[in-house]
């Protein structure tokens, strides 16, 4: 079970799905079990994005979104 807010998990799933599709739900759930905080969660799930430029963009967007919370 994750100690990360379910709203953050839902946002992460939606964001990742734009890159990898429906499997994002499973990826986020597995990463949430390992992650200690939202930042680590986003770094773990970013590894699933094969294109390096898209991965960097994803991480940048995720970090700027988490700064606003």
Coordinates of N, CA and C in Angstrom, one line a residue:
X1 N 0.8 -1.2 0.0 CA 0.0 0.0 0.0 C 0.9 1.2 0.0
X2 N 0.4 2.3 -0.6 CA 1.2 3.5 -0.8 C 0.8 4.5 0.3
X3 N 1.8 5.3 0.7 CA 1.5 6.5 1.6 C 1.4 7.8 0.8
X4 N 1.3 7.7 -0.5 CA 1.1 8.8 -1.4 C -0.4 9.1 -1.6
X5 N -0.8 10.3 -1.5 CA -2.2 10.8 -1.7 C -2.8 10.2 -3.0
X6 N -4.0 9.6 -2.9 CA -4.6 9.0 -4.0 C -4.8 10.0 -5.2
X7 N -5.0 11.3 -4.8 CA -5.2 12.3 -5.9 C -3.9 12.4 -6.7
X8 N -2.8 12.4 -6.0 CA -1.5 12.4 -6.7 C -1.3 11.2 -7.6
X9 N -1.7 10.1 -7.1 CA -1.6 8.8 -7.9 C -2.4 8.9 -9.1
X10 N -3.6 9.5 -9.0 CA -4.5 9.6 -10.1 C -3.9 10.6 -11.2
X11 N -3.4 11.7 -10.7 CA -2.7 12.6 -11.6 C -1.5 12.0 -12.3
X12 N -0.7 11.2 -11.6 CA 0.4 10.6 -12.2 C 0.0 9.6 -13.3
X13 N -1.1 8.8 -12.9 CA -1.6 7.9 -13.9 C -2.1 8.5 -15.2
X14 N -2.8 9.6 -15.0 CA -3.3 10.3 -16.2 C -2.2 10.9 -17.0
X15 N -1.2 11.5 -16.4 CA 0.0 12.0 -17.1 C 0.7 11.0 -17.8
X16 N 1.0 9.9 -17.2 CA 1.8 8.8 -17.8 C 1.0 8.1 -18.9
X17 N -0.3 8.0 -18.8 CA -1.1 7.4 -19.8 C -1.0 8.1 -21.2
X18 N -0.7 9.4 -21.2 CA -0.5 10.1 -22.4 C 0.7 9.5 -23.2
X19 N 1.6 8.9 -22.5 CA 2.8 8.4 -23.1 C 2.8 6.9 -23.3
X20 N 2.2 6.1 -22.4 CA 2.2 4.7 -22.5 C 0.9 4.0 -22.6
X21 N -0.2 4.7 -22.5 CA -1.5 4.2 -22.6 C -2.1 3.6 -21.3
X22 N -3.0 2.6 -21.5 CA -3.7 2.1 -20.3 C -2.9 1.3 -19.3
X23 N -1.7 0.9 -19.7 CA -0.8 0.2 -18.7 C -0.3 1.1 -17.6
X24 N -0.5 2.4 -17.8 CA -0.1 3.4 -16.8 C -0.6 3.1 -15.4
X25 N -1.8 2.6 -15.4 CA -2.5 2.3 -14.1 C -1.7 1.3 -13.3
X26 N -1.2 0.2 -14.0 CA -0.5 -0.8 -13.3 C 0.9 -0.3 -12.9
X27 N 1.5 0.5 -13.8 CA 2.9 1.0 -13.6 C 2.8 1.9 -12.4
X28 N 1.9 2.8 -12.3 CA 1.8 3.7 -11.2 C 1.5 3.0 -9.9
X29 N 0.7 2.0 -9.9 CA 0.4 1.2 -8.7 C 1.6 0.5 -8.2
X30 N 2.4 -0.1 -9.1 CA 3.6 -0.8 -8.7 C 4.7 0.2 -8.1
X31 N 4.8 1.3 -8.8 CA 5.8 2.4 -8.4 C 5.4 3.0 -7.1
X32 N 4.1 3.1 -6.8 CA 3.6 3.7 -5.6 C 4.0 2.9 -4.4
X33 N 4.1 1.6 -4.6 CA 4.4 0.7 -3.5 C 5.9 0.8 -3.1
X34 N 6.7 1.3 -4.0 CA 8.2 1.5 -3.8 C 8.5 2.9 -3.4
X35 N 7.8 3.9 -3.9 CA 8.1 5.3 -3.7 C 7.9 5.8 -2.3
X36 N 8.8 6.7 -1.9 CA 8.6 7.3 -0.5 C 7.9 8.6 -0.6
X37 N 7.9 9.2 -1.8 CA 7.2 10.5 -1.9 C 6.8 10.7 -3.4
X38 N 6.0 11.8 -3.7 CA 5.6 12.0 -5.1 C 6.7 12.2 -6.0
X39 N 7.8 12.8 -5.6 CA 8.9 13.0 -6.5 C 9.6 11.7 -6.9
X40 N 9.7 10.8 -6.0 CA 10.3 9.5 -6.3 C 9.3 8.7 -7.2
X41 N 8.0 8.9 -6.9 CA 7.0 8.2 -7.7 C 7.2 8.6 -9.2
X42 N 7.3 9.9 -9.4 CA 7.4 10.4 -10.8 C 8.7 9.9 -11.5
X43 N 9.7 9.9 -10.7 CA 11.0 9.4 -11.3 C 10.9 7.9 -11.7
X44 N 10.3 7.1 -10.8 CA 10.1 5.7 -11.1 C 9.2 5.5 -12.3
X45 N 8.1 6.2 -12.4 CA 7.2 5.9 -13.6 C 7.8 6.5 -14.9
X46 N 8.6 7.5 -14.8 CA 9.2 8.1 -15.9 C 10.1 7.1 -16.7
X47 N 10.7 6.2 -16.0 CA 11.5 5.1 -16.6 C 10.8 4.3 -17.6
X48 N 9.4 4.3 -17.6 CA 8.6 3.6 -18.5 C 8.5 4.3 -19.9
X49 N 8.9 5.5 -19.9 CA 8.8 6.3 -21.2 C 10.1 6.1 -21.9
X50 N 10.0 5.4 -23.1 CA 11.2 5.1 -23.8 C 11.9 6.2 -24.4
X51 N 11.2 7.2 -25.0 CA 11.9 8.3 -25.6 C 12.5 9.2 -24.6
X52 N 13.8 9.5 -24.7 CA 14.5 10.2 -23.7 C 14.0 11.7 -23.5
X53 N 13.7 12.3 -24.7 CA 13.2 13.7 -24.6 C 11.8 13.7 -24.0
X54 N 10.9 12.8 -24.3 CA 9.6 12.7 -23.7 C 9.7 12.5 -22.2
X55 N 10.7 11.6 -21.8 CA 10.9 11.4 -20.4 C 11.3 12.6 -19.7
X56 N 12.2 13.4 -20.2 CA 12.6 14.6 -19.6 C 11.5 15.6 -19.5
X57 N 10.7 15.7 -20.5 CA 9.5 16.6 -20.5 C 8.5 16.2 -19.4
X58 N 8.3 14.9 -19.4 CA 7.4 14.4 -18.3 C 7.8 14.7 -16.9
X59 N 9.1 14.5 -16.7 CA 9.7 14.8 -15.3 C 9.6 16.3 -15.0
X60 N 9.9 17.1 -16.0 CA 9.8 18.6 -15.8 C 8.4 19.0 -15.5
X61 N 7.5 18.5 -16.2 CA 6.1 18.9 -16.0 C 5.6 18.4 -14.6
X62 N 6.0 17.2 -14.3 CA 5.6 16.6 -13.0 C 6.2 17.4 -11.8
X63 N 7.5 17.8 -11.9 CA 8.1 18.6 -10.9 C 7.5 19.9 -10.7
X64 N 7.1 20.6 -11.9 CA 6.5 21.9 -11.8 C 5.1 21.8 -11.2
X65 N 4.4 20.7 -11.5 CA 3.0 20.5 -11.0 C 3.1 20.2 -9.5
X66 N 4.1 19.5 -9.0 CA 4.2 19.2 -7.6 C 4.6 20.4 -6.8
X67 N 5.3 21.3 -7.4 CA 5.7 22.6 -6.7 C 4.5 23.4 -6.4
X68 N 3.4 23.3 -7.2 CA 2.2 24.1 -7.0 C 1.3 23.6 -5.9
X69 N 1.5 22.3 -5.5 CA 0.7 21.7 -4.5 C 1.1 22.1 -3.1

